[in-house]
Coordinates of C-alpha atoms in Angstrom, one line a residue:
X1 CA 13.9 -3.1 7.2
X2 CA 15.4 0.0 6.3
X3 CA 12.5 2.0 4.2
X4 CA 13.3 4.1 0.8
X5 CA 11.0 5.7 -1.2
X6 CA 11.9 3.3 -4.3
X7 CA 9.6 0.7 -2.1
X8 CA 6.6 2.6 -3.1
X9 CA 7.2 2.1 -7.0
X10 CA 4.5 -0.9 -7.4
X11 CA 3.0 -0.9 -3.8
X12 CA 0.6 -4.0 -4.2
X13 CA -2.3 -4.2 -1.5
X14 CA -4.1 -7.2 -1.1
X15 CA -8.4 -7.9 -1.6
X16 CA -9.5 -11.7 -1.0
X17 CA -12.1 -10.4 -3.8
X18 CA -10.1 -10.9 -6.5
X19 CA -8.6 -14.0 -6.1
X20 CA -10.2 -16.3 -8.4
X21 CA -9.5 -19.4 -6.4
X22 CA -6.5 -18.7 -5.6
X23 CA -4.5 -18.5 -2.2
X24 CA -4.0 -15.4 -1.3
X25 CA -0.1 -16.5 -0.5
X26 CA -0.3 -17.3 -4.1
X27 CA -1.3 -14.0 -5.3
X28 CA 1.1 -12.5 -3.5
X29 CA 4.1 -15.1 -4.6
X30 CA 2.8 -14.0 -7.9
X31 CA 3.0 -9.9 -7.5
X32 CA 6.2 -10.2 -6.4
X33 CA 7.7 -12.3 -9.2
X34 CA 6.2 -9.6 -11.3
X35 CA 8.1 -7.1 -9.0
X36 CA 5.7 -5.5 -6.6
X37 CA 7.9 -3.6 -4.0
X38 CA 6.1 -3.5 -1.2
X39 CA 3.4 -5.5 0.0
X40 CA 0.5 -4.3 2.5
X41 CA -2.2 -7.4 3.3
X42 CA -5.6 -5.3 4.1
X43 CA -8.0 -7.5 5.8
X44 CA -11.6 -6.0 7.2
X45 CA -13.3 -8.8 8.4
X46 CA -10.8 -11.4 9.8
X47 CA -11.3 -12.9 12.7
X48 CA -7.8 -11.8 14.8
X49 CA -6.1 -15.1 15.0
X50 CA -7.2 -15.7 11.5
X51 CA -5.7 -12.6 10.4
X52 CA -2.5 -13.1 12.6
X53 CA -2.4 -16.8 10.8
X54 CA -3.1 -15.1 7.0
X55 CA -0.2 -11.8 8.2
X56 CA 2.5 -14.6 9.2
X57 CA 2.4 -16.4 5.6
X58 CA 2.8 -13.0 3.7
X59 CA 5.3 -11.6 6.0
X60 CA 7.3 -15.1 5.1
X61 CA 7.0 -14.2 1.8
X62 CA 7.7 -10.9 1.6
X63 CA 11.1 -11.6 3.3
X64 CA 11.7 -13.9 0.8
X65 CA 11.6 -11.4 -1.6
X66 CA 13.2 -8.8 1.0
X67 CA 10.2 -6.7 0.1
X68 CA 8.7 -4.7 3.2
X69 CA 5.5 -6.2 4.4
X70 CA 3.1 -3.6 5.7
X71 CA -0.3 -4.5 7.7
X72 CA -3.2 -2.3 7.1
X73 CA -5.1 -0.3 10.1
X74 CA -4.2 -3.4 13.0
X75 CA -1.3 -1.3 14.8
X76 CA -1.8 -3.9 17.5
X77 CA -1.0 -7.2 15.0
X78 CA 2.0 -5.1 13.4
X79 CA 3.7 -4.6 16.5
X80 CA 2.8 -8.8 17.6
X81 CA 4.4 -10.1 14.8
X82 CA 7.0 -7.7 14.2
X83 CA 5.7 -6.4 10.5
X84 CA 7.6 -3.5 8.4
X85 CA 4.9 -1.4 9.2
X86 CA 1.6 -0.4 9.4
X87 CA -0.9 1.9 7.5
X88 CA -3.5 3.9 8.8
X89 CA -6.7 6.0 7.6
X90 CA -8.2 9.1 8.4
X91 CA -10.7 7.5 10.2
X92 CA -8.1 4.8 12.2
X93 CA -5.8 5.5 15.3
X94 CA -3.8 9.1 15.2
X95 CA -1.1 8.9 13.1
X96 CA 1.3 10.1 16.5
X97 CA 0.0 7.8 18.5
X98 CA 0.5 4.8 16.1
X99 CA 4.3 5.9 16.0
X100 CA 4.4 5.9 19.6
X101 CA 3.4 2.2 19.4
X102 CA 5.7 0.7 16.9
X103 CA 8.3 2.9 17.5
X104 CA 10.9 4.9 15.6
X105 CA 12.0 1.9 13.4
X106 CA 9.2 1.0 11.9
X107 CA 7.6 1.8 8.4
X108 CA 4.8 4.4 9.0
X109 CA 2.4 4.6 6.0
X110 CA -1.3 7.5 6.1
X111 CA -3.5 8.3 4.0
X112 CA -4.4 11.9 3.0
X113 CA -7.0 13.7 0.3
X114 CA -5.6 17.1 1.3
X115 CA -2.8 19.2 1.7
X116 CA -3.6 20.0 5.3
X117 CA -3.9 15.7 6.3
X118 CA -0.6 15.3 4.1
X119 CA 1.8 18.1 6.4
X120 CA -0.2 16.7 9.6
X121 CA 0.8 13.4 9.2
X122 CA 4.4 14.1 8.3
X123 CA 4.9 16.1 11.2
X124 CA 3.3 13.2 13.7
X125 CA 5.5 11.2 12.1
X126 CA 4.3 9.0 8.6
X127 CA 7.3 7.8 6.5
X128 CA 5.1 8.4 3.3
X129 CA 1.9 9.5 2.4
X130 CA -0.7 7.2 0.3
X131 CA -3.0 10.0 -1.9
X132 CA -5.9 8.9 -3.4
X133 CA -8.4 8.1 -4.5
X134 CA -6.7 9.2 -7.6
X135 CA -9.1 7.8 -10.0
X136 CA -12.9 6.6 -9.0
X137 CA -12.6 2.8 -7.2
X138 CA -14.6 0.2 -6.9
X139 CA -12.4 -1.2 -4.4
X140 CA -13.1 1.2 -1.5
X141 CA -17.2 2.0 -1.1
X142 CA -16.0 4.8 1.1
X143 CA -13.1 6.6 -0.8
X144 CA -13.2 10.1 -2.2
X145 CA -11.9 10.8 -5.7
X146 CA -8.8 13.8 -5.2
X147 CA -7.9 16.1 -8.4
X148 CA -5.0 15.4 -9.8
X149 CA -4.3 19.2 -8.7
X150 CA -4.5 18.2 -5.5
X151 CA -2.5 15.1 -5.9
X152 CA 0.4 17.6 -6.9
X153 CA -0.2 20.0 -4.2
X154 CA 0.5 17.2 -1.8
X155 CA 3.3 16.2 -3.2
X156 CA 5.2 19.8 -3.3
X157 CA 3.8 19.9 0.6
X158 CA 5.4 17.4 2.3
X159 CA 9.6 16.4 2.3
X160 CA 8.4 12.7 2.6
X161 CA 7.1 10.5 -0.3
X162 CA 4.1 10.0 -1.6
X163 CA 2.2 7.2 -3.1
X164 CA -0.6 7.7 -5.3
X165 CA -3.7 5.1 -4.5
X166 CA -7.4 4.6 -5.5
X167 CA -8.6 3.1 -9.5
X168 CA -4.8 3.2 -10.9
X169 CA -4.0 0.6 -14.1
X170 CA -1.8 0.4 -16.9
X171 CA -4.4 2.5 -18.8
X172 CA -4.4 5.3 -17.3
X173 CA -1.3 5.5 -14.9
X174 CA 0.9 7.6 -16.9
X175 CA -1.4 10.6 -16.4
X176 CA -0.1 10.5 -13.2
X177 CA 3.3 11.4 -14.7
X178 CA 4.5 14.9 -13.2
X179 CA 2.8 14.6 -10.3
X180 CA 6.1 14.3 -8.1
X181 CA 4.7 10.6 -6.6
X182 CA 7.1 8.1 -5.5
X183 CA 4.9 5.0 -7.0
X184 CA 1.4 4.0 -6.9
X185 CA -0.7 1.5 -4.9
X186 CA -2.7 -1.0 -6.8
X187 CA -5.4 -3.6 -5.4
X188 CA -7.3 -4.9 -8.6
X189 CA -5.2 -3.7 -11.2
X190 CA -2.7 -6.5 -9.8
X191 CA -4.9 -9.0 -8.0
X192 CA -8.3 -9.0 -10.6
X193 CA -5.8 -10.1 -13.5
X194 CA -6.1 -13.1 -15.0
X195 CA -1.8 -13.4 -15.5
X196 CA -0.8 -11.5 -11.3
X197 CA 3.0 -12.2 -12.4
X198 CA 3.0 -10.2 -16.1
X199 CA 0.1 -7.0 -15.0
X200 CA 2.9 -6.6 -12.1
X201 CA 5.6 -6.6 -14.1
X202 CA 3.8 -4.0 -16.7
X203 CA 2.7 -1.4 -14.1
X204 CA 6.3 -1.8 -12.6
X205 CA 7.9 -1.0 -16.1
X206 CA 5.1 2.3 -16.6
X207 CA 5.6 3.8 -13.0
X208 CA 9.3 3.9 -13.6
X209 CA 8.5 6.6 -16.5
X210 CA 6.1 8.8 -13.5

């Protein structure tokens, strides 16, 4: 799928936390009626085949909705199933050496909290940079709040876009306006509401005024 940095306007990510009984297929079906336009399934603790099994029915989906589908951290999963992409950490494989792997067509996403991770990844090769955590998050015990300073910084560093990550809603997204980022990534602001479909479609109408 070719990539564009209009994919990153409501960049949903997924969390079995919140899914209230749901399916987790349903709570993507959901998102993307409400317009998510990308979808990346983050999984920590599956099993491999279990993951595999969970990655195939949201890769169906997202192709459905020709929506790129995007696996968190398992470079080796991405590349079995033939995903969009995949999206690496700091702390995950070299962001070089994950290009090497999927190869030149693939979507390649990496996180960043400075200005110095931002212009390293671009230059081993990330198609866009998630920045965060933009606002304090429950949804990551390990992720480290940026400035909204350095948020900006990033974004006037690299030539590639960036997506803005980490405690974003409908309350408070629009300080993020000015920022120069692409879109923002949302986990529970999507996935912890009671109506998926309409908080979707809400933070896809407020990110198009960033």
């Amino acid at each position: 799928m070719r990539f564009s940095s209009e994919h990153l306007r409501l960049y949903a990510v997924t969390d079995r936390t919140w899914l209230n009984g749901r399916s987790l297929a349903e709570a993507v079906r959901l998102s993307l009626d409400g317009g998510a336009t990308m979808i990346q399934l983050r999984e920590k603790d599956l099993p491999y085949e279990a993951f595999k099994y969970q990655a195939l029915e949201i890769q169906a989906l997202c192709r459905e909705y020709s929506v790129p589908f995007i696996i968190n951290d398992n470079v080796n999963l991405a590349c079995d199933i033939g995903a969009d992409g995949v999206h690496v950490g700091q702390s995950d494989m070299e962001a070089g050496n994950v290009r090497a792997l999927i190869g030149s067509g693939k979507i390649l996403g990496v996180s960043a909290r400075t200005v110095q991770e931002a212009v390293t990844a671009e230059s081993r090769g990330a198609d866009y940079i998630g920045a965060g955590a933009v606002f304090h998050t429950g949804s990551k015990s390990d992720a480290v709040d940026i400035t909204h300073e350095t948020l900006r910084q990033i974004c006037s560093a690299v030539k590639i876009p960036v997506v803005a990550i980490g405690g974003i809603n409908a309350g408070n997204i629009l300080q993020l306006a000015g920022s120069g980022i692409k879109g923002v990534a949302v986990i529970s602001a999507v996935y912890a509401a009671e109506d998926i479909t309409e908080s979707a479609r809400e933070l896809r109408r407020l990110a198009g005024e960033l």
